[in-house]
PDB file of C-alpha atoms in Angstrom:
ATOM      1  CA  MET A 262      13.513  73.707   1.319  1.00  0.00           C
ATOM      2  CA  ARG A 263      16.702  73.332  -0.591  1.00  0.00           C
ATOM      3  CA  CYS A 264      17.961  71.734   2.590  1.00  0.00           C
ATOM      4  CA  HIS A 265      14.943  68.955   2.391  1.00  0.00           C
ATOM      5  CA  ARG A 266      14.573  68.643  -0.887  1.00  0.00           C
ATOM      6  CA  ARG A 267      18.290  67.177  -0.724  1.00  0.00           C
ATOM      7  CA  VAL A 268      17.643  65.200   2.227  1.00  0.00           C
ATOM      8  CA  LEU A 269      14.545  63.816   0.518  1.00  0.00           C
ATOM      9  CA  VAL A 270      17.184  62.630  -2.335  1.00  0.00           C
ATOM     10  CA  ILE A 271      19.771  61.529   0.140  1.00  0.00           C
ATOM     11  CA  SER A 272      17.120  59.148   1.657  1.00  0.00           C
ATOM     12  CA  SER A 273      15.466  58.028  -0.992  1.00  0.00           C
ATOM     13  CA  CYS A 274      18.913  56.814  -2.743  1.00  0.00           C
ATOM     14  CA  LEU A 275      19.648  55.276   0.969  1.00  0.00           C
ATOM     15  CA  LEU A 276      16.553  53.349   0.531  1.00  0.00           C
ATOM     16  CA  VAL A 277      16.731  51.848  -3.256  1.00  0.00           C
ATOM     17  CA  VAL A 278      20.540  51.296  -2.009  1.00  0.00           C
ATOM     18  CA  ALA A 279      18.541  49.118   1.274  1.00  0.00           C
ATOM     19  CA  LEU A 280      16.441  47.354  -0.971  1.00  0.00           C
ATOM     20  CA  ALA A 281      19.179  46.068  -3.535  1.00  0.00           C
ATOM     21  CA  GLY A 282      20.622  44.329  -1.470  1.00  0.00           C
ATOM     22  CA  CYS A 283      17.967  42.835   0.262  1.00  0.00           C
ATOM     23  CA  HIS A 284      16.891  40.410  -3.018  1.00  0.00           C
ATOM     24  CA  GLY A 285      18.840  37.804  -2.298  1.00  0.00           C
ATOM     25  CA  TYR A 286      16.604  36.814   1.132  1.00  0.00           C
ATOM     26  CA  VAL A 287      13.534  35.110   1.424  1.00  0.00           C
ATOM     27  CA  LYS A 288      10.547  37.051   2.042  1.00  0.00           C
ATOM     28  CA  LYS A 289       8.758  35.570   5.761  1.00  0.00           C
ATOM     29  CA  ALA A 290       5.607  35.074   3.589  1.00  0.00           C
ATOM     30  CA  ASP A 291       6.874  33.303   1.032  1.00  0.00           C
ATOM     31  CA  PHE A 292       8.797  30.783   2.855  1.00  0.00           C
ATOM     32  CA  ASP A 293       5.484  30.274   5.426  1.00  0.00           C
ATOM     33  CA  SER A 294       3.751  29.669   1.435  1.00  0.00           C
ATOM     34  CA  THR A 295       6.149  27.014   0.648  1.00  0.00           C
ATOM     35  CA  VAL A 296       5.936  25.148   4.003  1.00  0.00           C
ATOM     36  CA  ALA A 297       1.933  25.675   4.030  1.00  0.00           C
ATOM     37  CA  GLU A 298       2.516  24.122   0.884  1.00  0.00           C
ATOM     38  CA  LEU A 299       4.587  21.406   1.667  1.00  0.00           C
ATOM     39  CA  ARG A 300       2.056  20.276   4.661  1.00  0.00           C
ATOM     40  CA  ALA A 301      -0.430  19.850   2.743  1.00  0.00           C
ATOM     41  CA  ASN A 302       0.726  17.668   0.162  1.00  0.00           C
ATOM     42  CA  ASP A 303       1.918  15.401   3.129  1.00  0.00           C
ATOM     43  CA  GLN A 304      -1.467  15.344   4.155  1.00  0.00           C
ATOM     44  CA  LYS A 305      -2.913  15.055   0.760  1.00  0.00           C
ATOM     45  CA  GLN A 306      -0.716  11.731   0.254  1.00  0.00           C
ATOM     46  CA  GLN A 307      -1.712  10.196   3.415  1.00  0.00           C
ATOM     47  CA  GLN A 308      -5.295  11.281   2.860  1.00  0.00           C
ATOM     48  CA  GLU A 309      -4.990   9.143  -0.623  1.00  0.00           C
ATOM     49  CA  ILE A 310      -3.350   6.211   1.396  1.00  0.00           C
ATOM     50  CA  ASP A 311      -6.108   5.658   3.849  1.00  0.00           C
ATOM     51  CA  GLY A 312      -8.693   6.549   0.999  1.00  0.00           C
ATOM     52  CA  LEU A 313      -6.995   3.176  -0.648  1.00  0.00           C
ATOM     53  CA  THR A 314      -7.008   1.560   2.667  1.00  0.00           C
ATOM     54  CA  GLU A 315     -10.800   2.010   3.653  1.00  0.00           C
ATOM     55  CA  GLN A 316     -11.846   1.026   0.006  1.00  0.00           C
ATOM     56  CA  MET A 317     -10.129  -2.157  -0.163  1.00  0.00           C
ATOM     57  CA  ARG A 318     -11.707  -2.414   3.301  1.00  0.00           C
ATOM     58  CA  GLN A 319     -15.410  -1.819   2.008  1.00  0.00           C
ATOM     59  CA  ARG A 320     -14.655  -4.114  -0.575  1.00  0.00           C
ATOM     60  CA  PHE A 321     -13.260  -7.288   1.343  1.00  0.00           C
ATOM     61  CA  ALA A 322     -15.841  -6.915   3.914  1.00  0.00           C
ATOM     62  CA  ASP A 323     -18.169  -9.218   2.270  1.00  0.00           C
ATOM     63  CA  TYR A 324     -15.157 -11.580   1.934  1.00  0.00           C
ATOM     64  CA  ASP A 325     -14.317 -11.360   5.384  1.00  0.00           C
ATOM     65  CA  ALA A 326     -10.910 -10.162   4.686  1.00  0.00           C
ATOM     66  CA  LYS A 327      -8.885  -8.724   7.724  1.00  0.00           C
ATOM     67  CA  ILE A 328      -6.897  -6.262   6.410  1.00  0.00           C
ATOM     68  CA  ALA A 329      -3.810  -3.856   7.484  1.00  0.00           C
ATOM     69  CA  ALA A 330      -1.750  -1.415   6.631  1.00  0.00           C
ATOM     70  CA  MET A 331       2.094  -1.544   7.493  1.00  0.00           C
ATOM     71  CA  LYS A 332       4.596   1.490   6.329  1.00  0.00           C
ATOM     72  CA  GLY A 333       4.658   0.933   2.911  1.00  0.00           C
ATOM     73  CA  ARG A 334       2.736  -2.640   3.284  1.00  0.00           C
ATOM     74  CA  ILE A 335      -0.936  -3.847   3.118  1.00  0.00           C
ATOM     75  CA  ARG A 336      -1.691  -7.255   4.197  1.00  0.00           C
ATOM     76  CA  VAL A 337      -5.136  -9.058   3.270  1.00  0.00           C
ATOM     77  CA  ASP A 338      -6.404 -11.936   5.375  1.00  0.00           C
ATOM     78  CA  ALA A 339      -8.582 -15.123   4.958  1.00  0.00           C
ATOM     79  CA  VAL A 340      -8.278 -13.875   1.406  1.00  0.00           C
ATOM     80  CA  THR A 341      -8.635 -17.411  -0.652  1.00  0.00           C
ATOM     81  CA  HIS A 342      -9.137 -20.887   2.012  1.00  0.00           C
ATOM     82  CA  PHE A 343      -8.501 -24.477   0.728  1.00  0.00           C
ATOM     83  CA  ALA A 344      -9.768 -27.887   0.988  1.00  0.00           C
ATOM     84  CA  PHE A 345      -7.904 -30.924   2.977  1.00  0.00           C
ATOM     85  CA  ASN A 346      -4.815 -31.628   0.946  1.00  0.00           C
ATOM     86  CA  ASP A 347      -5.861 -29.495  -2.149  1.00  0.00           C
ATOM     87  CA  SER A 348      -4.712 -26.639  -3.919  1.00  0.00           C
ATOM     88  CA  THR A 349      -7.458 -25.816  -5.930  1.00  0.00           C
ATOM     89  CA  LEU A 350      -8.857 -22.349  -6.107  1.00  0.00           C
ATOM     90  CA  ARG A 351     -12.195 -22.481  -5.318  1.00  0.00           C
ATOM     91  CA  GLU A 352     -15.408 -20.654  -7.280  1.00  0.00           C
ATOM     92  CA  GLU A 353     -16.472 -18.400  -4.130  1.00  0.00           C
ATOM     93  CA  ASP A 354     -12.892 -16.963  -3.865  1.00  0.00           C
ATOM     94  CA  LYS A 355     -12.823 -15.485  -7.962  1.00  0.00           C
ATOM     95  CA  PRO A 356     -15.071 -12.209  -7.199  1.00  0.00           C
ATOM     96  CA  LEU A 357     -12.263 -10.973  -4.175  1.00  0.00           C
ATOM     97  CA  LEU A 358      -9.212 -12.068  -6.527  1.00  0.00           C
ATOM     98  CA  ASP A 359     -11.075  -9.662  -9.215  1.00  0.00           C
ATOM     99  CA  ASP A 360     -11.676  -7.088  -7.087  1.00  0.00           C
ATOM    100  CA  PHE A 361      -8.100  -7.287  -5.683  1.00  0.00           C
ATOM    101  CA  ALA A 362      -6.415  -7.377  -8.597  1.00  0.00           C
ATOM    102  CA  LYS A 363      -8.892  -4.038  -9.883  1.00  0.00           C
ATOM    103  CA  VAL A 364      -7.654  -2.214  -6.941  1.00  0.00           C
ATOM    104  CA  VAL A 365      -4.740  -3.367  -6.784  1.00  0.00           C
ATOM    105  CA  SER A 366      -4.245  -2.321 -11.188  1.00  0.00           C
ATOM    106  CA  GLY A 367      -5.896   1.091 -10.555  1.00  0.00           C
ATOM    107  CA  ASN A 368      -4.088   2.569  -7.868  1.00  0.00           C
ATOM    108  CA  PHE A 369      -0.640   0.714  -7.400  1.00  0.00           C
ATOM    109  CA  PRO A 370       0.541  -0.079 -10.667  1.00  0.00           C
ATOM    110  CA  GLU A 371       4.273  -0.375  -9.445  1.00  0.00           C
ATOM    111  CA  ALA A 372       3.260  -2.479  -6.405  1.00  0.00           C
ATOM    112  CA  VAL A 373       4.882  -6.174  -5.951  1.00  0.00           C
ATOM    113  CA  ILE A 374       2.001  -8.362  -4.396  1.00  0.00           C
ATOM    114  CA  THR A 375       3.306 -11.453  -2.139  1.00  0.00           C
ATOM    115  CA  VAL A 376       0.956 -14.198  -2.879  1.00  0.00           C
ATOM    116  CA  GLU A 377       1.453 -16.240   0.461  1.00  0.00           C
ATOM    117  CA  GLY A 378       0.586 -19.988   0.931  1.00  0.00           C
ATOM    118  CA  PHE A 379      -0.317 -21.563   4.163  1.00  0.00           C
ATOM    119  CA  ALA A 380      -1.361 -25.286   5.327  1.00  0.00           C
ATOM    120  CA  ASP A 381      -2.787 -26.660   8.717  1.00  0.00           C
ATOM    121  CA  PRO A 382      -0.388 -28.519  10.581  1.00  0.00           C
ATOM    122  CA  ALA A 383      -1.724 -32.165   9.416  1.00  0.00           C
ATOM    123  CA  GLY A 384       1.310 -33.366   7.315  1.00  0.00           C
ATOM    124  CA  SER A 385       5.101 -33.191   7.393  1.00  0.00           C
ATOM    125  CA  SER A 386       6.870 -30.067   7.100  1.00  0.00           C
ATOM    126  CA  ALA A 387       7.803 -30.314   3.542  1.00  0.00           C
ATOM    127  CA  PHE A 388       4.412 -31.755   2.557  1.00  0.00           C
ATOM    128  CA  ASN A 389       3.164 -28.559   3.975  1.00  0.00           C
ATOM    129  CA  ARG A 390       5.551 -26.398   2.461  1.00  0.00           C
ATOM    130  CA  ARG A 391       5.075 -28.121  -0.816  1.00  0.00           C
ATOM    131  CA  LEU A 392       1.018 -27.447  -0.254  1.00  0.00           C
ATOM    132  CA  GLY A 393       1.593 -23.812   0.161  1.00  0.00           C
ATOM    133  CA  GLN A 394       3.317 -23.331  -2.684  1.00  0.00           C
ATOM    134  CA  ALA A 395       0.859 -25.100  -4.482  1.00  0.00           C
ATOM    135  CA  ARG A 396      -1.799 -23.046  -3.537  1.00  0.00           C
ATOM    136  CA  ALA A 397       0.378 -19.713  -3.682  1.00  0.00           C
ATOM    137  CA  ASP A 398       1.094 -20.179  -7.534  1.00  0.00           C
ATOM    138  CA  ALA A 399      -3.011 -21.351  -8.351  1.00  0.00           C
ATOM    139  CA  VAL A 400      -3.714 -17.577  -6.844  1.00  0.00           C
ATOM    140  CA  ARG A 401      -0.128 -15.609  -8.306  1.00  0.00           C
ATOM    141  CA  ASP A 402      -1.564 -17.856 -11.230  1.00  0.00           C
ATOM    142  CA  TYR A 403      -5.293 -16.760 -11.805  1.00  0.00           C
ATOM    143  CA  LEU A 404      -4.105 -12.984 -10.479  1.00  0.00           C
ATOM    144  CA  VAL A 405      -1.924 -12.638 -13.579  1.00  0.00           C
ATOM    145  CA  SER A 406      -3.818 -14.744 -16.082  1.00  0.00           C
ATOM    146  CA  THR A 407      -7.116 -13.374 -15.266  1.00  0.00           C
ATOM    147  CA  GLY A 408      -6.599 -10.672 -13.130  1.00  0.00           C
ATOM    148  CA  GLY A 409      -4.748  -8.842 -15.679  1.00  0.00           C
ATOM    149  CA  LEU A 410      -1.728  -8.447 -12.948  1.00  0.00           C
ATOM    150  CA  THR A 411       1.792  -8.206 -14.717  1.00  0.00           C
ATOM    151  CA  ALA A 412       3.818 -11.646 -14.001  1.00  0.00           C
ATOM    152  CA  ASP A 413       6.739  -9.806 -12.632  1.00  0.00           C
ATOM    153  CA  LYS A 414       5.255  -7.985  -9.927  1.00  0.00           C
ATOM    154  CA  VAL A 415       3.478 -11.188  -8.417  1.00  0.00           C
ATOM    155  CA  ARG A 416       5.879 -13.279  -6.370  1.00  0.00           C
ATOM    156  CA  ALA A 417       4.288 -16.594  -4.742  1.00  0.00           C
ATOM    157  CA  VAL A 418       5.814 -17.742  -1.566  1.00  0.00           C
ATOM    158  CA  SER A 419       5.178 -20.243   1.042  1.00  0.00           C
ATOM    159  CA  TYR A 420       4.884 -20.501   4.880  1.00  0.00           C
ATOM    160  CA  GLY A 421       3.687 -24.511   5.288  1.00  0.00           C
ATOM    161  CA  GLU A 422       2.645 -24.783   8.782  1.00  0.00           C
ATOM    162  CA  ALA A 423       4.722 -22.119  10.566  1.00  0.00           C
ATOM    163  CA  ARG A 424       3.505 -21.783  13.603  1.00  0.00           C
ATOM    164  CA  ASN A 425       3.808 -18.592  14.687  1.00  0.00           C
ATOM    165  CA  ARG A 426       1.280 -17.308  11.695  1.00  0.00           C
ATOM    166  CA  GLN A 427      -1.268 -20.311  12.218  1.00  0.00           C
ATOM    167  CA  VAL A 428      -4.824 -18.523  12.859  1.00  0.00           C
ATOM    168  CA  LEU A 429      -6.690 -21.193  14.730  1.00  0.00           C
ATOM    169  CA  PRO A 430      -3.128 -23.269  16.632  1.00  0.00           C
ATOM    170  CA  GLY A 431      -2.705 -26.578  15.932  1.00  0.00           C
ATOM    171  CA  GLN A 432      -6.104 -27.283  14.521  1.00  0.00           C
ATOM    172  CA  SER A 433      -6.416 -29.626  10.858  1.00  0.00           C
ATOM    173  CA  GLY A 434      -8.988 -31.125   9.230  1.00  0.00           C
ATOM    174  CA  ASP A 435     -12.249 -29.688   9.489  1.00  0.00           C
ATOM    175  CA  GLY A 436     -11.864 -27.246  11.881  1.00  0.00           C
ATOM    176  CA  GLY A 437      -8.146 -26.323  10.679  1.00  0.00           C
ATOM    177  CA  GLU A 438      -9.808 -24.387   6.963  1.00  0.00           C
ATOM    178  CA  PRO A 439      -8.708 -20.953   8.275  1.00  0.00           C
ATOM    179  CA  ASN A 440      -5.159 -21.923   8.220  1.00  0.00           C
ATOM    180  CA  ARG A 441      -5.601 -23.298   4.685  1.00  0.00           C
ATOM    181  CA  ARG A 442      -4.966 -19.920   2.801  1.00  0.00           C
ATOM    182  CA  VAL A 443      -3.687 -17.323   0.690  1.00  0.00           C
ATOM    183  CA  THR A 444      -2.447 -14.303   2.089  1.00  0.00           C
ATOM    184  CA  LEU A 445      -1.685 -11.321  -0.076  1.00  0.00           C
ATOM    185  CA  VAL A 446       0.699  -8.932   0.917  1.00  0.00           C
ATOM    186  CA  ILE A 447       1.281  -5.028  -1.132  1.00  0.00           C
ATOM    187  CA  ASP A 448       4.447  -3.577  -1.019  1.00  0.00           C
ATOM    188  CA  TYR A 449       4.404  -0.048  -2.194  1.00  0.00           C
ATOM    189  CA  ALA A 450       6.929   2.308  -3.051  1.00  0.00           C
ATOM    190  CA  GLY A 451       5.469   5.422  -5.278  1.00  0.00           C
ATOM    191  CA  SER A 452       3.180   7.136  -6.900  1.00  0.00           C
ATOM    192  CA  MET A 453      -0.473   6.571  -6.729  1.00  0.00           C
ATOM    193  CA  ALA A 454      -1.802   6.518 -10.519  1.00  0.00           C
ATOM    194  CA  GLY A 455      -3.909   9.818 -11.037  1.00  0.00           C
ATOM    195  CA  ALA A 456      -2.197  11.209  -7.973  1.00  0.00           C
ATOM    196  CA  SER A 457       0.325  14.623  -9.168  1.00  0.00           C
ATOM    197  CA  GLY A 458       2.891  15.833  -7.518  1.00  0.00           C
ATOM    198  CA  GLY A 459       6.939  15.030  -8.607  1.00  0.00           C
TER     199      GLY A 459
END
């Protein structure tokens, strides 16, 4: 009996020493739990991006907008069209720009918006660049003054009649309206407003 008690005491001591030596190791269950949590966070972020893209598709469907999601960017095509040789923003395009500004300011307050201006190929390259810039400036100014976006987050550029970016290559006049447009690009890096995580 005394021998059994001694073996039991020695075994208990060895067990305590063995367990004390393992305190620096991560348990497999803890590791698996952390990996699963990271995967769930990645999946949640992707779902938020997909949700925003779908929300924008639905909002802009009424305005014949085409949206393409790219890595870190969302492009909204066919946002605003212009009359021949004109850079005046049309009244019928303002509701779309209002919706666009609400979605961006509500979900991507840190996003940088690039307003891209285009012209049809009727004029010279220099004239079309100036006209495209005037169109981009008109939309940028509207987004800042009426849409509530901050001026330092909205920039305007012109592509003029860039051949590789024409909707209807070579078309001008009455048939070239799709080429006389402004496109909006959201460059996004960071967290969505209201999203958790760090």
